[in-house]
Coordinates of C-alpha atoms in Angstrom, one line a residue:
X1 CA 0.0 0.0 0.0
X2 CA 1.1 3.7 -0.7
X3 CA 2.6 5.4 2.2
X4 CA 0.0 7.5 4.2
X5 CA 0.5 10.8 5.8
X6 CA 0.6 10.7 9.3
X7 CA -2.8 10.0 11.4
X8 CA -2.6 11.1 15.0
X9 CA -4.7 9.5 17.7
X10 CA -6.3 13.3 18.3
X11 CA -5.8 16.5 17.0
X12 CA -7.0 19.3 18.6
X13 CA -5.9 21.8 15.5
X14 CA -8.7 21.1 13.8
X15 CA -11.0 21.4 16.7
X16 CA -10.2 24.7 17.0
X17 CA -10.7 26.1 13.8
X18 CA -14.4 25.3 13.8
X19 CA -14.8 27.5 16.9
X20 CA -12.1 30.0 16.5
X21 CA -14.2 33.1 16.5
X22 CA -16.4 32.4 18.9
X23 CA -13.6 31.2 21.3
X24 CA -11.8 34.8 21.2
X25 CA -15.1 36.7 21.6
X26 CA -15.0 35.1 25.1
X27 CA -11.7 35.1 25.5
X28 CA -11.8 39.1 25.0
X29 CA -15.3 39.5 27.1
X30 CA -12.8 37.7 30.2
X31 CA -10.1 40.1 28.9
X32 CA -12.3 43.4 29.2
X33 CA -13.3 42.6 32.8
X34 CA -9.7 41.8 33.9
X35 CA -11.6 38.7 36.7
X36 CA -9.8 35.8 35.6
X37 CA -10.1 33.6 38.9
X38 CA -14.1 32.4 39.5
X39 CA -16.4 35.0 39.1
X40 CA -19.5 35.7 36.6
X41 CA -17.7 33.1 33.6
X42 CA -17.6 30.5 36.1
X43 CA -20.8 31.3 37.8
X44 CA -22.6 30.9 34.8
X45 CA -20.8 27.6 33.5
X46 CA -21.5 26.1 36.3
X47 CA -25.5 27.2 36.3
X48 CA -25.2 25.8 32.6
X49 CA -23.5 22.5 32.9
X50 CA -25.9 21.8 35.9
X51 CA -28.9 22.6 33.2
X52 CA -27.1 19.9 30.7
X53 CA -26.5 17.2 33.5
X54 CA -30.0 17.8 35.1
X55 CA -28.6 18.2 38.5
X56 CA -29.2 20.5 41.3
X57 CA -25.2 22.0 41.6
X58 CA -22.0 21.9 39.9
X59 CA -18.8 23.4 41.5
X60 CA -15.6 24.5 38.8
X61 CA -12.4 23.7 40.0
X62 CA -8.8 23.5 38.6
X63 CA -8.7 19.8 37.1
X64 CA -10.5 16.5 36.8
X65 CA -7.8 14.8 39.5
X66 CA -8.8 18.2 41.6
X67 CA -12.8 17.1 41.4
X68 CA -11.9 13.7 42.2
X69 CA -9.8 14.8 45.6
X70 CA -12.6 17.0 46.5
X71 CA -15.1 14.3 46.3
X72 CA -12.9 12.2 48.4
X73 CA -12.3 15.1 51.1
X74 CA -16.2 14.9 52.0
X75 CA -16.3 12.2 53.1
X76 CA -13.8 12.5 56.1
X77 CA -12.1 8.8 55.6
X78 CA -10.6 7.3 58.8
X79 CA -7.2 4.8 58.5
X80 CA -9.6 1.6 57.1
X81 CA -11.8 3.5 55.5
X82 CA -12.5 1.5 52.1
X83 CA -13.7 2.8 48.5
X84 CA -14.3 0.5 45.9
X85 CA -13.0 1.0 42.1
X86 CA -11.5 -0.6 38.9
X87 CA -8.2 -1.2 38.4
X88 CA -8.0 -0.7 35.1
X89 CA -8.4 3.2 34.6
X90 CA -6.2 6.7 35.0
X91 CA -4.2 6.6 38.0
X92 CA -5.7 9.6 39.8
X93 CA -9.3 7.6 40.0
X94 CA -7.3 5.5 42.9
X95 CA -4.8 8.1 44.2
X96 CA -7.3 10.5 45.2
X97 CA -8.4 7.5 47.7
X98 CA -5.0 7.2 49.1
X99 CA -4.7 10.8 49.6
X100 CA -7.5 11.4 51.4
X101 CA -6.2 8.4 53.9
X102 CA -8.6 5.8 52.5
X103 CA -7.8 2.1 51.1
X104 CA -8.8 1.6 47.5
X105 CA -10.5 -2.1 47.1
X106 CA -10.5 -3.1 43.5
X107 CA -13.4 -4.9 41.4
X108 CA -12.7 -6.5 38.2
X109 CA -14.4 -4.9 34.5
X110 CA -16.2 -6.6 31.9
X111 CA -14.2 -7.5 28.8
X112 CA -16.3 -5.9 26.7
X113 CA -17.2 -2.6 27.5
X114 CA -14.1 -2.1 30.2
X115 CA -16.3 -1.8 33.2
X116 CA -16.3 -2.1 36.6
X117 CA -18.8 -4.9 36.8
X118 CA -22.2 -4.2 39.1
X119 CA -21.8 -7.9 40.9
X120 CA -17.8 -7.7 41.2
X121 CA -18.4 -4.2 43.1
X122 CA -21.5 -5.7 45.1
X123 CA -19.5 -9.0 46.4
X124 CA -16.7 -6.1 47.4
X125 CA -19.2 -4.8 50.0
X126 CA -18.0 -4.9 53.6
X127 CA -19.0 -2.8 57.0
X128 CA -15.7 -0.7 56.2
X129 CA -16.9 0.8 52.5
X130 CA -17.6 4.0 52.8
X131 CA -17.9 5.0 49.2
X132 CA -18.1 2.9 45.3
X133 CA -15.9 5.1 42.8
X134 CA -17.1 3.8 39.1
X135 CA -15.4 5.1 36.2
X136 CA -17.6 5.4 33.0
X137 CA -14.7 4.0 30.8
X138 CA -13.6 5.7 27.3
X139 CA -17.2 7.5 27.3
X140 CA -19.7 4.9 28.2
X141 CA -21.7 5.1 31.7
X142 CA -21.8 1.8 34.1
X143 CA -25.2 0.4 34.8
X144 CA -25.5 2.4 38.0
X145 CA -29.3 1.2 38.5
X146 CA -27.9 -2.2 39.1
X147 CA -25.9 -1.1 42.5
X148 CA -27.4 2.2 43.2
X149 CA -30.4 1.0 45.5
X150 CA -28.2 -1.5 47.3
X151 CA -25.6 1.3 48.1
X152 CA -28.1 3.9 49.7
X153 CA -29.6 1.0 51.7
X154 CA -25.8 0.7 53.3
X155 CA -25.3 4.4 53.6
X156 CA -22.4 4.3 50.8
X157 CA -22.0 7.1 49.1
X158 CA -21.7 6.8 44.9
X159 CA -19.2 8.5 43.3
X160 CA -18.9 8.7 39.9
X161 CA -16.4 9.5 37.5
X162 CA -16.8 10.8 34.6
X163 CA -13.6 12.3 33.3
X164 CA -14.0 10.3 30.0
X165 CA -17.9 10.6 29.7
X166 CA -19.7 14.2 29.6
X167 CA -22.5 13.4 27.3
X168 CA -23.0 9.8 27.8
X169 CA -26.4 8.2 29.3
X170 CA -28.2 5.1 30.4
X171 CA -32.3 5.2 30.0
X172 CA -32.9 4.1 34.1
X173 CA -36.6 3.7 34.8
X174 CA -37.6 6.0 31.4
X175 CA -36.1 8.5 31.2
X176 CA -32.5 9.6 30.1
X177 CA -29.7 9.6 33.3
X178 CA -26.8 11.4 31.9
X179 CA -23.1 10.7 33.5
X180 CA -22.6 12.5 36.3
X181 CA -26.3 12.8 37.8
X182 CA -26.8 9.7 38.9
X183 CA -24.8 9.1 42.1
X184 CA -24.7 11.2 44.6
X185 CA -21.6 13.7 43.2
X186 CA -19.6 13.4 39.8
X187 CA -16.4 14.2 38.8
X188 CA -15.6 16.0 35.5
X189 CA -11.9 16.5 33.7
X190 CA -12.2 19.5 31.0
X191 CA -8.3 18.2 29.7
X192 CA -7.9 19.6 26.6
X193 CA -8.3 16.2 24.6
X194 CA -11.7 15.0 26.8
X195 CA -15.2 15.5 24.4
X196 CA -15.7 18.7 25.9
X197 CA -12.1 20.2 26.6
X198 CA -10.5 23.9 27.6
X199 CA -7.4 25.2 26.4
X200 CA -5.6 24.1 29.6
X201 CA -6.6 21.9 33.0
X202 CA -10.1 22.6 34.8
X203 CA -12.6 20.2 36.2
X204 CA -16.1 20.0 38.2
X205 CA -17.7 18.2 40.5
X206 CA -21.6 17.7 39.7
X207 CA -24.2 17.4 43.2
X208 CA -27.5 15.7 42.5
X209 CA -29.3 17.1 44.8
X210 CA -27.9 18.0 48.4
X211 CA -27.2 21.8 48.9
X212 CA -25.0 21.4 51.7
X213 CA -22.6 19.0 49.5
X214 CA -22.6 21.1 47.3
X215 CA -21.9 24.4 49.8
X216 CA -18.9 22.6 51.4
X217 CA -17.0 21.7 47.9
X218 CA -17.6 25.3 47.1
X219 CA -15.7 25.8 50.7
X220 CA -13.0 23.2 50.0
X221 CA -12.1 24.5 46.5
X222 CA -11.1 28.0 48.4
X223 CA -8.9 26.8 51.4
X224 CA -11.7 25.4 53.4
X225 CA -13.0 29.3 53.7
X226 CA -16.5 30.3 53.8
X227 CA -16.1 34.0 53.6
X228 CA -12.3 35.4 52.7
X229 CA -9.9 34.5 55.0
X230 CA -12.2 33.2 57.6
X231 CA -11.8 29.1 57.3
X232 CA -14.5 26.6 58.6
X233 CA -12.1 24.0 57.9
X234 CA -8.6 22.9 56.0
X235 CA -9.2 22.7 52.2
X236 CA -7.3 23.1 49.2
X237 CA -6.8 25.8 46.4
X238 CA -8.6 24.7 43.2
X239 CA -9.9 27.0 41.6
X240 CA -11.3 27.3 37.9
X241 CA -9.9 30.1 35.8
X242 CA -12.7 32.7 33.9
X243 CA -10.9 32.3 31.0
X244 CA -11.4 28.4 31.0
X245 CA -14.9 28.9 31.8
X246 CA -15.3 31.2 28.7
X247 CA -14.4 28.5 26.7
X248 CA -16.1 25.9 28.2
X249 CA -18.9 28.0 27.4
X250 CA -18.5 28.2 23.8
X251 CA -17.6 24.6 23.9
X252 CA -20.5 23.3 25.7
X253 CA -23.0 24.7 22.8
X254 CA -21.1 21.8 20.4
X255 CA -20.5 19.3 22.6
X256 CA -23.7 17.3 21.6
X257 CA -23.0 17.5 17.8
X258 CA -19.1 16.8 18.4
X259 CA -20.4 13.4 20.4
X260 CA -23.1 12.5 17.6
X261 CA -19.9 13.0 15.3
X262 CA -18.1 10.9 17.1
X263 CA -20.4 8.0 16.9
X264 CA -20.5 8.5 13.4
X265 CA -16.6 7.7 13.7
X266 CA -17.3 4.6 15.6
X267 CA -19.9 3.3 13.6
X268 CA -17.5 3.8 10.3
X269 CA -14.6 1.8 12.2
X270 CA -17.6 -1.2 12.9
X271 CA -18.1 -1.4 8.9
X272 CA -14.5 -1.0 8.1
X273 CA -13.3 -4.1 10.1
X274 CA -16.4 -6.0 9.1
X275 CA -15.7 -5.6 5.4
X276 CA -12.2 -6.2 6.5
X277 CA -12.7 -9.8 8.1
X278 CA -10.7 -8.5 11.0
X279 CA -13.4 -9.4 13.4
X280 CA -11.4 -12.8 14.6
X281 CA -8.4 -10.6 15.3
X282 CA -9.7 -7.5 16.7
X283 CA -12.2 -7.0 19.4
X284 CA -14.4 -4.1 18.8
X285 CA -16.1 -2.3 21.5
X286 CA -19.5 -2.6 22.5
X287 CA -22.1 -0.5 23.0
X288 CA -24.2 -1.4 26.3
X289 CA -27.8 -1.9 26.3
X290 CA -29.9 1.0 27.4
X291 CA -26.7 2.9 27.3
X292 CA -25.6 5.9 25.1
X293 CA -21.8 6.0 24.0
X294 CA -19.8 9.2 23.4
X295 CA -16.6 7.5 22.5
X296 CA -14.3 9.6 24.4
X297 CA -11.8 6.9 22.8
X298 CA -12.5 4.1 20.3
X299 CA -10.8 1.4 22.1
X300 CA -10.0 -2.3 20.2
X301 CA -8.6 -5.3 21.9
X302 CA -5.9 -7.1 19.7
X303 CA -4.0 -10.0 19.1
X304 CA -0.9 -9.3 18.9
X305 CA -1.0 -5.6 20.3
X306 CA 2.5 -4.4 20.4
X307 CA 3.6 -5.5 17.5
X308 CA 0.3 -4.0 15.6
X309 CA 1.5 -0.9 17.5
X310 CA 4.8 -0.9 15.9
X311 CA 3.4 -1.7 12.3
X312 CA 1.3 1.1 12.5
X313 CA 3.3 3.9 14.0
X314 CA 6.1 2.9 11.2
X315 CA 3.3 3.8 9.0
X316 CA 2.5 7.2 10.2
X317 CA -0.8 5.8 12.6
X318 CA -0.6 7.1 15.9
X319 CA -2.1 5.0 18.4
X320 CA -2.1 4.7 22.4
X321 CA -2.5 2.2 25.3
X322 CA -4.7 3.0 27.6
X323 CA -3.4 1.1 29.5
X324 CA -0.5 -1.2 30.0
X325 CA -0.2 -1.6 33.6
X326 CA -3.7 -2.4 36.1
X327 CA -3.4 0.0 39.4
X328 CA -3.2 -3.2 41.6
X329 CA -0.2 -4.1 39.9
X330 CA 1.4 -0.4 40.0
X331 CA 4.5 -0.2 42.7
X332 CA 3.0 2.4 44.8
X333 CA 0.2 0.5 45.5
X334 CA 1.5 -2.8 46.1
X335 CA 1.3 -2.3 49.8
X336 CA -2.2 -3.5 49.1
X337 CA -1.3 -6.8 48.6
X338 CA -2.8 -7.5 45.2
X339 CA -0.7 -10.0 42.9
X340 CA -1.0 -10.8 39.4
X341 CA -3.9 -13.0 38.3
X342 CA -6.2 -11.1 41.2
X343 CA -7.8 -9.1 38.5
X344 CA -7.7 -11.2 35.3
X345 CA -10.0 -9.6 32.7
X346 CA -8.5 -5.9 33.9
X347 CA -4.7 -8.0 33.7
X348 CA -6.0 -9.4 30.2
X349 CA -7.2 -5.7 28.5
X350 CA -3.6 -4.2 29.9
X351 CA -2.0 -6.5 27.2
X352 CA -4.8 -6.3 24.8
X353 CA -6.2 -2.7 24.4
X354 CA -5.3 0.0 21.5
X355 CA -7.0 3.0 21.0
X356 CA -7.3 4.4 17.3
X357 CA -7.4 7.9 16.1
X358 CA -10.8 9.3 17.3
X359 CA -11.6 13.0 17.0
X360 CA -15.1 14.1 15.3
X361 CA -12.9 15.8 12.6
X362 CA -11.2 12.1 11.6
X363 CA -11.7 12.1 7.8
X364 CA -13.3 8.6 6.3
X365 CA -10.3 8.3 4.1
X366 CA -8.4 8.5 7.1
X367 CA -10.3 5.6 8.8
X368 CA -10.3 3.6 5.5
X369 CA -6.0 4.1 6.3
X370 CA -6.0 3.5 9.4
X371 CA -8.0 0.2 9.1
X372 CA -6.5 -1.5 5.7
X373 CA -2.5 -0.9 7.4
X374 CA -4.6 -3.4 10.5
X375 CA -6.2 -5.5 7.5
X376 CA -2.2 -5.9 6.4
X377 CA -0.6 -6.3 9.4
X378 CA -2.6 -9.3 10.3
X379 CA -2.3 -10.7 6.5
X380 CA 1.2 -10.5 6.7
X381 CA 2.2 -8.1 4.5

């Protein structure tokens, strides 16, 4: 086959042009008022993102690892404290347990849509679990109806993270339950490359429905401080920046069109490796029932994984593992006491996974590339 120009996994170039102007109208409306650290922008981000989520508060802060520790830091954890969550996801998801003094307790994912699974985090239950931490994986929601009653009937508190999901939904007795309104808080990453990004870090932590949640974040995001300088407790400083929340703004009014653009992406991968008998050799990934995927990342399993890799990056296809090493296998955690073989469908998509180029701007021929080099690699050319 010819030689292809170069296909990266993202590009954020093309993003951009789409919403240039509107992007430096806000930026010079933040620029004009010279209040670049919370204020009005973020205010009114927050009031709209609550709208989208259907949810009573969201709070901005600096990042999506930020959101996470500031979910943890309500809910006081005591040495033995435990919070369930998957091992196979970003590193923060499990970091913010440890640094609020908890113990993270893993549950193993389904192999097909990378998953904590509802039973795995149900037989995890003990009187020590203070909080379930799911991650809605690559932009697809867990089935949270299928632990959510059993968890308030315990008084565990349901966290939810949605770094990789703003957009994505489960129908849950009727109607639609987007990510992030479900449990009782959820934790948003606006990095650059997530479905709805900023041109640097930010994050947010959505509230369903309790005010006084919702109050103390707002607290904990400012040093603990209720009004300036006077501090009901010890917090942290993480704070959203106007000018991120200007172009979340502007962002927020494409998000839905970028995610149906998206699917559009995933559904032309499906065809492409159908019409390209690669189903025995690569894994595609599946769409729950009753859920609605946003494709954050179109993820494959594959035989032969790193040495696909290779073929394709010599061939100018950029593509990513995410990723190669399960938490309870990570060094700093190993104080947890988790060996190899604990976790073997999380220990089994470490070695298997590769994400492919997805953006909503990916060009079909592009696809067509990107999948014919996989249709010779596995032929043997």
């Amino acid at each position: 086959m010819a030689e292809i120009a170069k296909i990266p996994s993202f590009d954020l170039t093309r993003n951009y042009v789409r919403v240039k102007e509107e992007v430096n109208v806000a930026v010079r409306r933040v620029l004009d008022t010279q209040h670049f650290i919370l204020g009005p922008e973020v205010e009114a981000l927050e009031r709209e993102l609550a709208s989208y989520l259907e949810v009573k508060n969201t709070i901005g802060c600096a990042s999506g690892t930020d959101s996470l520790i500031l979910a943890m830091m309500t809910l006081n954890l005591e040495p033995g404290d435990e919070v369930i969550t998957t091992p196979f996801t970003f590193f923060a998801t499990a970091s913010c347990i440890t640094r609020n003094g908890g113990t993270p307790v893993f549950a193993d994912v389904d192999p097909f849509t990378y998953n904590i699974k509802s039973e795995e985090v149900l037989s995890k239950l003990t009187p020590r679990t203070r909080a379930v931490l799911p991650v809605h994986l690559f932009g697809q929601m867990c089935p949270l109806e299928e632990i959510k009653d059993e968890l308030k009937s315990r008084g565990v508190v349901l966290i939810e993270d949605c770094a990789q999901s703003i957009g994505a939904h489960r129908m849950i007795e009727g109607r639609v339950a987007r990510s992030g309104s479900v449990g009782d808080m959820g934790c948003f990453s606006f990095f650059p490359t997530k479905n709805l990004g900023c041109y640097g870090d930010g994050g947010l932590v959505s509230v369903a429905c309790d005010e006084d949640l919702a109050s103390r974040i707002k607290r904990l995001r400012v040093h603990g401080a209720g009004d300036t300088y006077f501090h009901e407790e010890v917090g942290i400083n993480s704070r959203l920046d106007a000018l991120q929340a200007a172009i979340l703004r502007v962002r927020l009014r494409h998000l839905e069109g970028w995610n149906e653009e998206r699917r559009i992406v995933a559904e032309r991968y499906a065809e492409l490796f159908a019409e390209n008998d690669l189903l025995e050799s690569v894994t595609l990934p599946a769409e729950a029932k009753g859920g609605f995927h946003v494709f954050h990342q179109y993820v494959v399993r594959a035989k032969r994984r790193d040495e696909l890799q290779k073929f394709l990056a010599a061939r100018g296809v950029t593509t990513r593992v995410y990723y190669p090493l399960p938490l309870h296998l990570q060094h700093c955690f190993s104080y947890l006491g988790y060996k190899k073989g604990d976790f073997p469908v999380a220990e089994m998509l470490a070695d298997e996974v590769l994400a492919l180029p997805m953006f909503p701007e990916l060009l079909p021929e592009e696809q067509q590339c990107v999948v014919s080099e996989i249709a010779d690699f596995y032929r043997g050319a």
